[in-house]
PDB file of C-alpha atoms in Angstrom:
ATOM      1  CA  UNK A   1      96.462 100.024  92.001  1.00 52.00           C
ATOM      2  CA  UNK A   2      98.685  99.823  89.093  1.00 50.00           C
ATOM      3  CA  UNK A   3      99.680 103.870  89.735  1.00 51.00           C
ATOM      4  CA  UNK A   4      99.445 104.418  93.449  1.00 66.00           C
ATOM      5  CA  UNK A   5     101.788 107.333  93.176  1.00 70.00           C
ATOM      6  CA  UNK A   6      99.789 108.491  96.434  1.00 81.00           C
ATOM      7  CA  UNK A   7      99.890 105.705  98.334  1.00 94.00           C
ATOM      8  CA  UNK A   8     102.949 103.181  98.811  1.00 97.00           C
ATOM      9  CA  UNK A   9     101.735  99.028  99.180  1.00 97.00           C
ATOM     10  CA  UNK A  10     102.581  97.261 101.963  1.00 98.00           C
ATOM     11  CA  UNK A  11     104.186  93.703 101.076  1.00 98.00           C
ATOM     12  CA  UNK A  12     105.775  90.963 103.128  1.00 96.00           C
ATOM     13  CA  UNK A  13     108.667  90.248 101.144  1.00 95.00           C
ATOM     14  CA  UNK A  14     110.710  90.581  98.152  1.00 96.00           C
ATOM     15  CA  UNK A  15     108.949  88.146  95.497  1.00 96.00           C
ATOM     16  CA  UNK A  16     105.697  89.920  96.436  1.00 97.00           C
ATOM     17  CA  UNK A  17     107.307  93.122  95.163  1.00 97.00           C
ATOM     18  CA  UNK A  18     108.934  91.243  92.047  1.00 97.00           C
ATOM     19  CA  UNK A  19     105.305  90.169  91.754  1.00 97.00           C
ATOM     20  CA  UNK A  20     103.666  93.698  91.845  1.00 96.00           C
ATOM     21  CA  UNK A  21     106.410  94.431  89.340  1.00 96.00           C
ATOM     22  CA  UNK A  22     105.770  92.107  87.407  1.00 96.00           C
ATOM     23  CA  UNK A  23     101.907  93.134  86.825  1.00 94.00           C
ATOM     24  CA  UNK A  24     103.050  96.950  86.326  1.00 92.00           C
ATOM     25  CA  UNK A  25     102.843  98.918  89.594  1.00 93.00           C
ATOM     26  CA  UNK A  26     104.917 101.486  89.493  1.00 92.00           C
ATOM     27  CA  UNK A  27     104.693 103.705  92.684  1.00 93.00           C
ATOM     28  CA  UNK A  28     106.435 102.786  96.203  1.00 96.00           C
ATOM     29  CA  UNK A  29     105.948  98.982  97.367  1.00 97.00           C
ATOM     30  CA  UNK A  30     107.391  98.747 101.050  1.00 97.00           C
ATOM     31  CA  UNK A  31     108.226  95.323 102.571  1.00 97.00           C
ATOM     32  CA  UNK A  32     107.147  94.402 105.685  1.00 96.00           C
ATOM     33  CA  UNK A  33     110.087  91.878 106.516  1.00 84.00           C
ATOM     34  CA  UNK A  34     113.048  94.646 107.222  1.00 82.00           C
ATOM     35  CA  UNK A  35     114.144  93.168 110.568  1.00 88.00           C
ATOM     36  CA  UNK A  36     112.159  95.733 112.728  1.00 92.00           C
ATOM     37  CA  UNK A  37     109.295  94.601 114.911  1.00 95.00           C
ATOM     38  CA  UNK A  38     106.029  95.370 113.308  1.00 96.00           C
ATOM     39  CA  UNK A  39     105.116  98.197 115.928  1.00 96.00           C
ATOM     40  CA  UNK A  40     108.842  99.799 115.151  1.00 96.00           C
ATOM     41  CA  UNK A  41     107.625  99.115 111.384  1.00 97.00           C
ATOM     42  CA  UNK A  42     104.312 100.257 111.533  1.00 98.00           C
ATOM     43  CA  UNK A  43     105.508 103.650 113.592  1.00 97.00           C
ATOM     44  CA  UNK A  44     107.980 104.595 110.982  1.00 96.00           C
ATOM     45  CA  UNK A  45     106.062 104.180 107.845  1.00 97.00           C
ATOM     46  CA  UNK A  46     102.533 106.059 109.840  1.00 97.00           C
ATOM     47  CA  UNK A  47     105.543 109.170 110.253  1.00 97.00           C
ATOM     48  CA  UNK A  48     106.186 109.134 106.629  1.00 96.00           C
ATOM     49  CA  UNK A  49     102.587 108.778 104.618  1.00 97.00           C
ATOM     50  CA  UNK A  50      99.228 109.504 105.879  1.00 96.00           C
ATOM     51  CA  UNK A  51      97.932 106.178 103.995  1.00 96.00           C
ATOM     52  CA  UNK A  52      98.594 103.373 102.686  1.00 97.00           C
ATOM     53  CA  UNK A  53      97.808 100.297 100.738  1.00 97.00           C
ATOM     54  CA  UNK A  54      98.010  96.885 102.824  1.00 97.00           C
ATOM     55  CA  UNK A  55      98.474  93.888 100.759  1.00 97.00           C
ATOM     56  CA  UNK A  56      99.511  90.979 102.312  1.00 97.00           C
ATOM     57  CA  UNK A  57      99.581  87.353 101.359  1.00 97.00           C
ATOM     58  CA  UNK A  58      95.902  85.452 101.509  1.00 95.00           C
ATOM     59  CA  UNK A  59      96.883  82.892 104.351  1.00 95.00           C
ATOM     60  CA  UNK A  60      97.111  82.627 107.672  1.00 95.00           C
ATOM     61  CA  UNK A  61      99.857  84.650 108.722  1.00 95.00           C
ATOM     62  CA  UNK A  62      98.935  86.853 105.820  1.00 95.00           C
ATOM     63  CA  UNK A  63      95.299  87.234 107.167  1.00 95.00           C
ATOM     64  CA  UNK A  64      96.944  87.940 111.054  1.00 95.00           C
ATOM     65  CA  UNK A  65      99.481  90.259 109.741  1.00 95.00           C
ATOM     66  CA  UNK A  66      96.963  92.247 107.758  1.00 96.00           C
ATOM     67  CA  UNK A  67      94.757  92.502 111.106  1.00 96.00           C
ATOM     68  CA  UNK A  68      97.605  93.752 113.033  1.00 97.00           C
ATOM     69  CA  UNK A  69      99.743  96.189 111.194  1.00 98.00           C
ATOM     70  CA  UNK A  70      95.922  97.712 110.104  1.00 98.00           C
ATOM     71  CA  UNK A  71      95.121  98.211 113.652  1.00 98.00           C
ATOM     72  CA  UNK A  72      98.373  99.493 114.399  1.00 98.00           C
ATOM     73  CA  UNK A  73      98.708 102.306 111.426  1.00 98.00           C
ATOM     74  CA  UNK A  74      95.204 103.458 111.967  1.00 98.00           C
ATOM     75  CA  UNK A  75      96.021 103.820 115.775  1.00 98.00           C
ATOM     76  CA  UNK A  76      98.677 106.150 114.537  1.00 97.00           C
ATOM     77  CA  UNK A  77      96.462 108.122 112.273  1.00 97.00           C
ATOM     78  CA  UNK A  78      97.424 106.614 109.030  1.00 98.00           C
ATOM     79  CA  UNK A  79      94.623 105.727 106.347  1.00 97.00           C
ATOM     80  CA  UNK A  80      95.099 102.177 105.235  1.00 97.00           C
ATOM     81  CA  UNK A  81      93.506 100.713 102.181  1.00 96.00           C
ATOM     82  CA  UNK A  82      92.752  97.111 102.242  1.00 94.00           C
ATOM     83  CA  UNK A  83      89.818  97.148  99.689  1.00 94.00           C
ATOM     84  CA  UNK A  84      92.003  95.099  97.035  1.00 92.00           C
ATOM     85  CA  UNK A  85      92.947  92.688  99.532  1.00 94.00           C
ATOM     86  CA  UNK A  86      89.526  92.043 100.542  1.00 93.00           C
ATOM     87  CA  UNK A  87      88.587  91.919  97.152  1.00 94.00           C
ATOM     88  CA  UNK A  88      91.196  89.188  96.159  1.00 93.00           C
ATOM     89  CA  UNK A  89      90.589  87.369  99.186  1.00 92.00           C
ATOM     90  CA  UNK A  90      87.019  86.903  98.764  1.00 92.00           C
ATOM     91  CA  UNK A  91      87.245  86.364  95.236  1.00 92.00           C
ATOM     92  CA  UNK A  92      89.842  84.507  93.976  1.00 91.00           C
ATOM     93  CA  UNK A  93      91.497  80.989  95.310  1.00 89.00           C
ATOM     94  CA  UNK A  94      95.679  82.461  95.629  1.00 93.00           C
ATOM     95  CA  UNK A  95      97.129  82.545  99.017  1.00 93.00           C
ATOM     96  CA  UNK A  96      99.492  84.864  98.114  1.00 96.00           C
ATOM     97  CA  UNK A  97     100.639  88.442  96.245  1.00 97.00           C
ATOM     98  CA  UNK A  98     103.448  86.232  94.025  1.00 96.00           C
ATOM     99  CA  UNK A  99     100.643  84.237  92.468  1.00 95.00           C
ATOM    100  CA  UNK A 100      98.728  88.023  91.228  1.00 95.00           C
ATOM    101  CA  UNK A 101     100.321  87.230  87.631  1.00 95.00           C
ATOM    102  CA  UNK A 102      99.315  84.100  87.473  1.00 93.00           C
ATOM    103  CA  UNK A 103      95.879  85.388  88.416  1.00 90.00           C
ATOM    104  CA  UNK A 104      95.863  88.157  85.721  1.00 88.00           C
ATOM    105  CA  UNK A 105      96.989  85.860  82.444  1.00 88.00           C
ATOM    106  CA  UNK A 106      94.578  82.829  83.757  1.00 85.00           C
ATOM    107  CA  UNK A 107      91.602  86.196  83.650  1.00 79.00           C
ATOM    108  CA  UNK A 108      92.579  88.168  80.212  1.00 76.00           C
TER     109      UNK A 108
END
């Protein structure tokens, strides 16, 4: 995740990409929260990449945003990767992608 060169993360906001940051991910983070509906979002980022990684926060309107914008990239032909959210959300007790350095110092 830390390289994803390939693949650019999908974020909600800014401190989840001063998070990601943060914990040394280098490659393209896009942000979620640019003013556009999510369909208008979610049809210009499936015309640029072919996949992506989906990381949204772990709470409710994380969890609903995550259902929707997955549904609506793969309806557009776009691969999205939500194994590390599904990962974090079933093992750890954040509710969202700012607390992921927390998480990593409270693990080392």
């Amino acid at each position: 995740m830390r390289d994803n060169i390939n693949s650019p993360i999908i974020v909600e906001g800014d401190h989840d990409v001063s998070a990601l940051r943060e914990i040394g991910v280098t490659g393209e983070i896009i942000k979620i929260n640019q003013g556009v509906s999510i369909e208008n979002f979610c049809s210009r980022v499936s015309s640029e990449h072919t996949k992506v990684i989906l990381l949204t926060d772990f709470d409710r309107k994380g969890i609903d945003l995550q259902s929707k914008i997955s549904t609506i990239l793969q309806s557009y032909g776009c691969k999205v990767n939500s194994r590390f959210w599904y990962f974090i959300d079933h093992s750890f007790k954040i509710k969202s992608v700012e607390d992921l350095p927390w998480l990593l110092r409270e693990n080392q």
